[in-house]
Amino acid sequence: MENTRYHRIKHVLDRRQTDLTVCLEDVHKHHNLSAIVRSADAVGCHNVHAVWPQNQKWLTNNTSGGSKNWIATHLHKDINSAVAMMRQHNPQVQILATNLCPDAVDYREIDYTLPTAIIVGQEKTGISPQALAHADKNIIIPMQGMAQSLNVSVAAALILFEAQNQRLQAGLYERTMLDESIKHKMLFEGCHPIIAQKCKEKSQPYPALDENGEIIADDEFWHKLKHA
Ligand SMILES: C[S@@+](CC[C@H](N)C(=O)[O-])C[C@H]1O[C@@H](n2cnc3c(N)ncnc32)[C@H](O)[C@@H]1O
């Protein structure tokens, strides 16, 4: 891999797993949201879903360490609409509910090479009955100590990294899944943020990039960007 920003971003986007996602059900502490988004980015998720009050601000760059810019976040009013969109993205998706109940399956027994959505629950109350009703399986991280549960971001990270491990072994990071138009948009905004902003202000589509991430555009484009 060549070591320019363009090539680093491209390498990351080429490995995105659009069929692995996490859904945060009413998780509300910002340090937890931020940690889960970072873990999702780290294992190569493209989409993160969250049930989130519509009048409240979602993560800022400060809290997510910038990971939020590389993840497509979908905010939902309730778990039903979150699950509906996850199924719309991938009708084959297996919905896994993290649930601290005796008959839940050990999370390491799951096949994460399948299209997968992992629902994690609220810090205090845990996962809701509505979420459980959508679940194909309940999963648990076995614990041997006195604490009854893990921090939600720790639980999400353990499961996501098990998914990464299985997917690495299966070679799933070698296939490119992300739509070319989304990749182009993210590459353009990542490599040329000021010009991207100007294009948005002038309602101009982003021009093409060459194999080194340089903009390919004619004089007319630059003229329109400056004067239109
Ligand atoms: C702090 S726990 C909630 C505890 C809550 N009292 C309950 O009974 O679910 C917050 C979330 O973290 C996840 N979690 C924590 N520990 C877990 C474990 N051992 N296995 C699976 N998920 C876990 C679940 O998503 C849970 O809803």
CSV table of C-alpha atoms and ligand atoms in Angstrom, one decimal:
chain,number,residue,atom,x,y,z
A,1,MET,CA,0.0,0.0,0.0
A,2,GLU,CA,1.3,3.4,-0.9
A,3,ASN,CA,1.5,5.7,2.1
A,4,THR,CA,-0.5,8.7,1.0
A,5,ARG,CA,-3.7,9.8,2.6
A,6,TYR,CA,-5.6,8.9,-0.5
A,7,HIS,CA,-4.2,5.3,-0.5
A,8,ARG,CA,-4.8,4.9,3.3
A,9,ILE,CA,-8.4,5.9,3.0
A,10,LYS,CA,-8.9,3.7,-0.1
A,11,HIS,CA,-7.4,0.8,1.7
A,12,VAL,CA,-9.8,1.2,4.6
A,13,LEU,CA,-12.8,1.7,2.3
A,14,ASP,CA,-11.9,-1.3,0.2
A,15,ARG,CA,-12.1,-3.5,3.4
A,16,ARG,CA,-15.4,-2.1,4.7
A,17,GLN,CA,-17.9,-4.8,5.7
A,18,THR,CA,-21.3,-3.5,4.7
A,19,ASP,CA,-22.9,-6.6,6.0
A,20,LEU,CA,-21.7,-6.3,9.6
A,21,THR,CA,-23.4,-3.7,11.8
A,22,VAL,CA,-24.1,-2.7,15.3
A,23,CYS,CA,-27.3,-1.2,16.7
A,24,LEU,CA,-27.3,0.8,19.9
A,25,GLU,CA,-30.6,0.7,21.6
A,26,ASP,CA,-31.0,3.7,23.8
A,27,VAL,CA,-27.3,3.7,24.8
A,28,HIS,CA,-27.0,7.3,25.9
A,29,LYS,CA,-23.7,8.0,27.6
A,30,HIS,CA,-21.5,9.8,25.1
A,31,HIS,CA,-18.3,8.0,26.1
A,32,ASN,CA,-20.1,4.7,25.4
A,33,LEU,CA,-21.5,5.8,22.0
A,34,SER,CA,-18.1,7.1,21.0
A,35,ALA,CA,-16.3,3.9,22.1
A,36,ILE,CA,-18.7,1.7,20.2
A,37,VAL,CA,-18.4,3.8,17.0
A,38,ARG,CA,-14.6,3.6,17.2
A,39,SER,CA,-14.7,-0.1,17.6
A,40,ALA,CA,-17.2,-0.4,14.7
A,41,ASP,CA,-14.8,1.6,12.6
A,42,ALA,CA,-11.8,-0.4,13.8
A,43,VAL,CA,-13.3,-3.7,12.6
A,44,GLY,CA,-14.5,-2.2,9.3
A,45,CYS,CA,-18.2,-1.7,9.7
A,46,HIS,CA,-19.6,0.9,7.4
A,47,ASN,CA,-23.1,1.3,9.0
A,48,VAL,CA,-24.0,1.9,12.6
A,49,HIS,CA,-27.6,2.2,13.8
A,50,ALA,CA,-28.9,3.9,16.9
A,51,VAL,CA,-32.2,4.4,18.6
A,52,TRP,CA,-31.8,8.0,19.6
A,53,PRO,CA,-34.1,10.9,20.6
A,54,GLN,CA,-34.6,13.0,17.6
A,55,ASN,CA,-34.2,16.3,19.4
A,56,GLN,CA,-30.8,15.4,20.9
A,57,LYS,CA,-27.4,16.0,19.3
A,58,TRP,CA,-25.5,12.8,18.2
A,59,LEU,CA,-21.8,12.4,18.5
A,60,THR,CA,-19.4,15.3,17.8
A,61,ASN,CA,-15.9,14.7,16.4
A,62,ASN,CA,-14.4,15.5,19.8
A,63,THR,CA,-16.2,12.5,21.4
A,64,SER,CA,-15.7,10.0,18.6
A,65,GLY,CA,-12.0,10.7,17.8
A,66,GLY,CA,-13.0,11.3,14.2
A,67,SER,CA,-14.3,7.8,13.7
A,68,LYS,CA,-17.8,9.2,13.2
A,69,ASN,CA,-16.7,10.7,9.9
A,70,TRP,CA,-15.9,7.3,8.5
A,71,ILE,CA,-19.1,5.6,9.6
A,72,ALA,CA,-22.6,6.0,8.1
A,73,THR,CA,-24.8,6.6,11.2
A,74,HIS,CA,-28.5,5.9,11.0
A,75,LEU,CA,-30.6,7.3,13.8
A,76,HIS,CA,-34.0,5.8,14.5
A,77,LYS,CA,-37.0,6.7,16.6
A,78,ASP,CA,-37.5,3.2,17.8
A,79,ILE,CA,-36.0,-0.3,17.5
A,80,ASN,CA,-38.7,-1.4,15.0
A,81,SER,CA,-37.5,1.2,12.4
A,82,ALA,CA,-33.9,0.3,13.2
A,83,VAL,CA,-34.5,-3.4,12.5
A,84,ALA,CA,-36.6,-2.6,9.4
A,85,MET,CA,-33.7,-0.6,7.9
A,86,MET,CA,-31.2,-3.3,8.8
A,87,ARG,CA,-33.3,-5.9,7.1
A,88,GLN,CA,-33.8,-3.6,4.1
A,89,HIS,CA,-30.0,-3.2,3.8
A,90,ASN,CA,-29.7,-6.9,3.9
A,91,PRO,CA,-32.7,-9.2,3.9
A,92,GLN,CA,-30.5,-12.2,5.0
A,93,VAL,CA,-29.1,-10.4,8.1
A,94,GLN,CA,-29.1,-12.4,11.3
A,95,ILE,CA,-30.2,-10.2,14.2
A,96,LEU,CA,-28.2,-10.9,17.4
A,97,ALA,CA,-29.5,-9.5,20.7
A,98,THR,CA,-27.0,-9.2,23.5
A,99,ASN,CA,-29.0,-10.5,26.4
A,100,LEU,CA,-27.9,-11.5,29.9
A,101,CYS,CA,-30.3,-14.4,30.2
A,102,PRO,CA,-29.4,-18.1,31.0
A,103,ASP,CA,-30.5,-19.5,27.6
A,104,ALA,CA,-28.4,-17.0,25.5
A,105,VAL,CA,-25.8,-18.6,23.2
A,106,ASP,CA,-22.1,-18.0,24.0
A,107,TYR,CA,-21.1,-15.2,21.5
A,108,ARG,CA,-18.1,-17.3,20.3
A,109,GLU,CA,-20.5,-19.9,18.9
A,110,ILE,CA,-22.0,-17.6,16.3
A,111,ASP,CA,-21.0,-17.6,12.7
A,112,TYR,CA,-20.2,-13.9,12.0
A,113,THR,CA,-19.2,-14.5,8.4
A,114,LEU,CA,-23.0,-14.3,7.7
A,115,PRO,CA,-24.6,-10.9,7.4
A,116,THR,CA,-24.9,-9.8,11.0
A,117,ALA,CA,-26.4,-7.1,13.1
A,118,ILE,CA,-25.6,-6.9,16.8
A,119,ILE,CA,-28.0,-5.1,19.1
A,120,VAL,CA,-26.6,-3.8,22.4
A,121,GLY,CA,-28.8,-2.5,25.1
A,122,GLN,CA,-29.2,0.5,27.4
A,123,GLU,CA,-26.6,1.0,30.1
A,124,LYS,CA,-29.1,0.5,33.0
A,125,THR,CA,-32.1,-1.4,31.7
A,126,GLY,CA,-30.4,-3.5,29.1
A,127,ILE,CA,-32.1,-4.7,25.9
A,128,SER,CA,-35.8,-4.1,25.5
A,129,PRO,CA,-38.5,-6.8,25.0
A,130,GLN,CA,-39.2,-5.1,21.6
A,131,ALA,CA,-35.6,-5.7,20.5
A,132,LEU,CA,-35.7,-9.3,21.8
A,133,ALA,CA,-38.8,-10.0,19.7
A,134,HIS,CA,-36.8,-9.2,16.5
A,135,ALA,CA,-33.8,-11.3,17.5
A,136,ASP,CA,-32.8,-14.5,15.6
A,137,LYS,CA,-30.5,-15.4,18.5
A,138,ASN,CA,-29.7,-14.1,22.0
A,139,ILE,CA,-26.0,-14.0,22.7
A,140,ILE,CA,-24.0,-13.6,25.9
A,141,ILE,CA,-20.4,-13.0,26.8
A,142,PRO,CA,-19.8,-15.5,29.7
A,143,MET,CA,-18.6,-13.9,32.9
A,144,GLN,CA,-17.0,-15.5,36.0
A,145,GLY,CA,-16.8,-12.6,38.3
A,146,MET,CA,-19.1,-10.8,40.8
A,147,ALA,CA,-20.2,-8.1,38.3
A,148,GLN,CA,-23.4,-9.0,36.6
A,149,SER,CA,-22.7,-7.3,33.3
A,150,LEU,CA,-19.9,-5.6,31.3
A,151,ASN,CA,-19.9,-2.0,30.2
A,152,VAL,CA,-21.9,-1.9,27.0
A,153,SER,CA,-18.9,-0.6,24.9
A,154,VAL,CA,-16.7,-3.4,26.2
A,155,ALA,CA,-19.4,-6.0,25.3
A,156,ALA,CA,-19.8,-4.5,21.8
A,157,ALA,CA,-16.0,-4.5,21.3
A,158,LEU,CA,-15.6,-8.1,22.3
A,159,ILE,CA,-18.3,-9.3,19.9
A,160,LEU,CA,-17.2,-7.0,17.1
A,161,PHE,CA,-13.6,-8.2,17.4
A,162,GLU,CA,-14.7,-11.9,17.4
A,163,ALA,CA,-16.6,-11.0,14.2
A,164,GLN,CA,-13.4,-9.4,12.8
A,165,ASN,CA,-11.3,-12.5,13.7
A,166,GLN,CA,-13.7,-14.9,11.9
A,167,ARG,CA,-14.0,-12.6,8.9
A,168,LEU,CA,-10.2,-12.2,8.6
A,169,GLN,CA,-9.8,-16.0,8.7
A,170,ALA,CA,-12.5,-16.4,6.0
A,171,GLY,CA,-10.8,-13.8,3.8
A,172,LEU,CA,-13.9,-11.5,3.8
A,173,TYR,CA,-11.7,-8.4,4.0
A,174,GLU,CA,-10.3,-9.2,0.6
A,175,ARG,CA,-13.6,-8.5,-1.2
A,176,THR,CA,-14.7,-4.9,-1.9
A,177,MET,CA,-18.2,-4.3,-0.8
A,178,LEU,CA,-18.7,-0.6,-0.6
A,179,ASP,CA,-20.7,1.0,-3.4
A,180,GLU,CA,-18.3,2.9,-5.8
A,181,SER,CA,-20.3,6.2,-5.5
A,182,ILE,CA,-20.1,6.1,-1.7
A,183,LYS,CA,-16.4,5.3,-1.9
A,184,HIS,CA,-15.8,8.2,-4.3
A,185,LYS,CA,-17.7,10.6,-2.0
A,186,MET,CA,-15.7,9.5,1.1
A,187,LEU,CA,-12.4,9.6,-0.7
A,188,PHE,CA,-13.1,13.0,-2.2
A,189,GLU,CA,-14.2,14.5,1.2
A,190,GLY,CA,-11.3,12.8,3.0
A,191,CYS,CA,-8.6,14.1,0.5
A,192,HIS,CA,-10.0,17.4,-0.5
A,193,PRO,CA,-12.3,18.7,2.3
A,194,ILE,CA,-12.2,22.4,1.3
A,195,ILE,CA,-13.0,21.7,-2.3
A,196,ALA,CA,-15.7,19.2,-1.2
A,197,GLN,CA,-17.2,21.9,0.9
A,198,LYS,CA,-17.2,24.4,-2.0
A,199,CYS,CA,-18.8,21.8,-4.3
A,200,LYS,CA,-21.6,21.4,-1.7
A,201,GLU,CA,-22.1,25.1,-1.5
A,202,LYS,CA,-22.3,25.5,-5.3
A,203,SER,CA,-24.3,22.2,-5.7
A,204,GLN,CA,-21.5,20.9,-7.9
A,205,PRO,CA,-20.9,17.1,-8.2
A,206,TYR,CA,-17.5,16.0,-7.1
A,207,PRO,CA,-15.2,15.5,-10.0
A,208,ALA,CA,-13.2,12.3,-10.6
A,209,LEU,CA,-9.9,11.4,-8.9
A,210,ASP,CA,-6.9,9.8,-10.5
A,211,GLU,CA,-5.0,6.8,-9.1
A,212,ASN,CA,-3.1,9.1,-6.7
A,213,GLY,CA,-6.2,11.0,-5.5
A,214,GLU,CA,-5.5,14.1,-7.6
A,215,ILE,CA,-8.6,15.9,-8.9
A,216,ILE,CA,-9.4,15.4,-12.7
A,217,ALA,CA,-11.3,18.4,-13.8
A,218,ASP,CA,-11.4,20.9,-16.6
A,219,ASP,CA,-11.2,24.7,-16.5
A,220,GLU,CA,-15.0,24.9,-16.6
A,221,PHE,CA,-15.3,23.1,-13.3
A,222,TRP,CA,-12.8,25.4,-11.6
A,223,HIS,CA,-14.4,28.4,-13.1
A,224,LYS,CA,-17.9,27.3,-11.9
A,225,LEU,CA,-16.5,26.6,-8.5
A,226,LYS,CA,-15.1,30.0,-8.2
A,227,HIS,CA,-17.8,32.1,-9.8
A,228,ALA,CA,-21.1,30.3,-10.1
B,1,LIG,C1,-24.6,-2.7,31.5
B,1,LIG,S1,-25.5,-3.8,30.5
B,1,LIG,C2,-27.1,-3.7,31.1
B,1,LIG,C3,-27.4,-4.4,32.3
B,1,LIG,C4,-28.8,-4.6,32.6
B,1,LIG,N1,-29.0,-4.6,34.0
B,1,LIG,C5,-29.3,-6.0,32.0
B,1,LIG,O1,-29.8,-6.8,32.7
B,1,LIG,O2,-29.3,-6.2,30.8
B,1,LIG,C6,-25.6,-2.9,29.0
B,1,LIG,C7,-25.6,-3.7,27.8
B,1,LIG,O3,-24.2,-4.2,27.6
B,1,LIG,C8,-24.3,-5.4,26.9
B,1,LIG,N2,-23.7,-6.5,27.8
B,1,LIG,C9,-23.1,-6.2,29.0
B,1,LIG,N3,-22.6,-7.4,29.5
B,1,LIG,C10,-22.9,-8.3,28.6
B,1,LIG,C11,-22.6,-9.8,28.5
B,1,LIG,N4,-21.9,-10.4,29.5
B,1,LIG,N5,-23.0,-10.4,27.4
B,1,LIG,C12,-23.7,-9.8,26.4
B,1,LIG,N6,-23.9,-8.5,26.5
B,1,LIG,C13,-23.5,-7.8,27.5
B,1,LIG,C14,-25.7,-5.7,26.6
B,1,LIG,O4,-26.0,-5.1,25.4
B,1,LIG,C15,-26.4,-4.9,27.7
B,1,LIG,O5,-27.7,-4.6,27.3
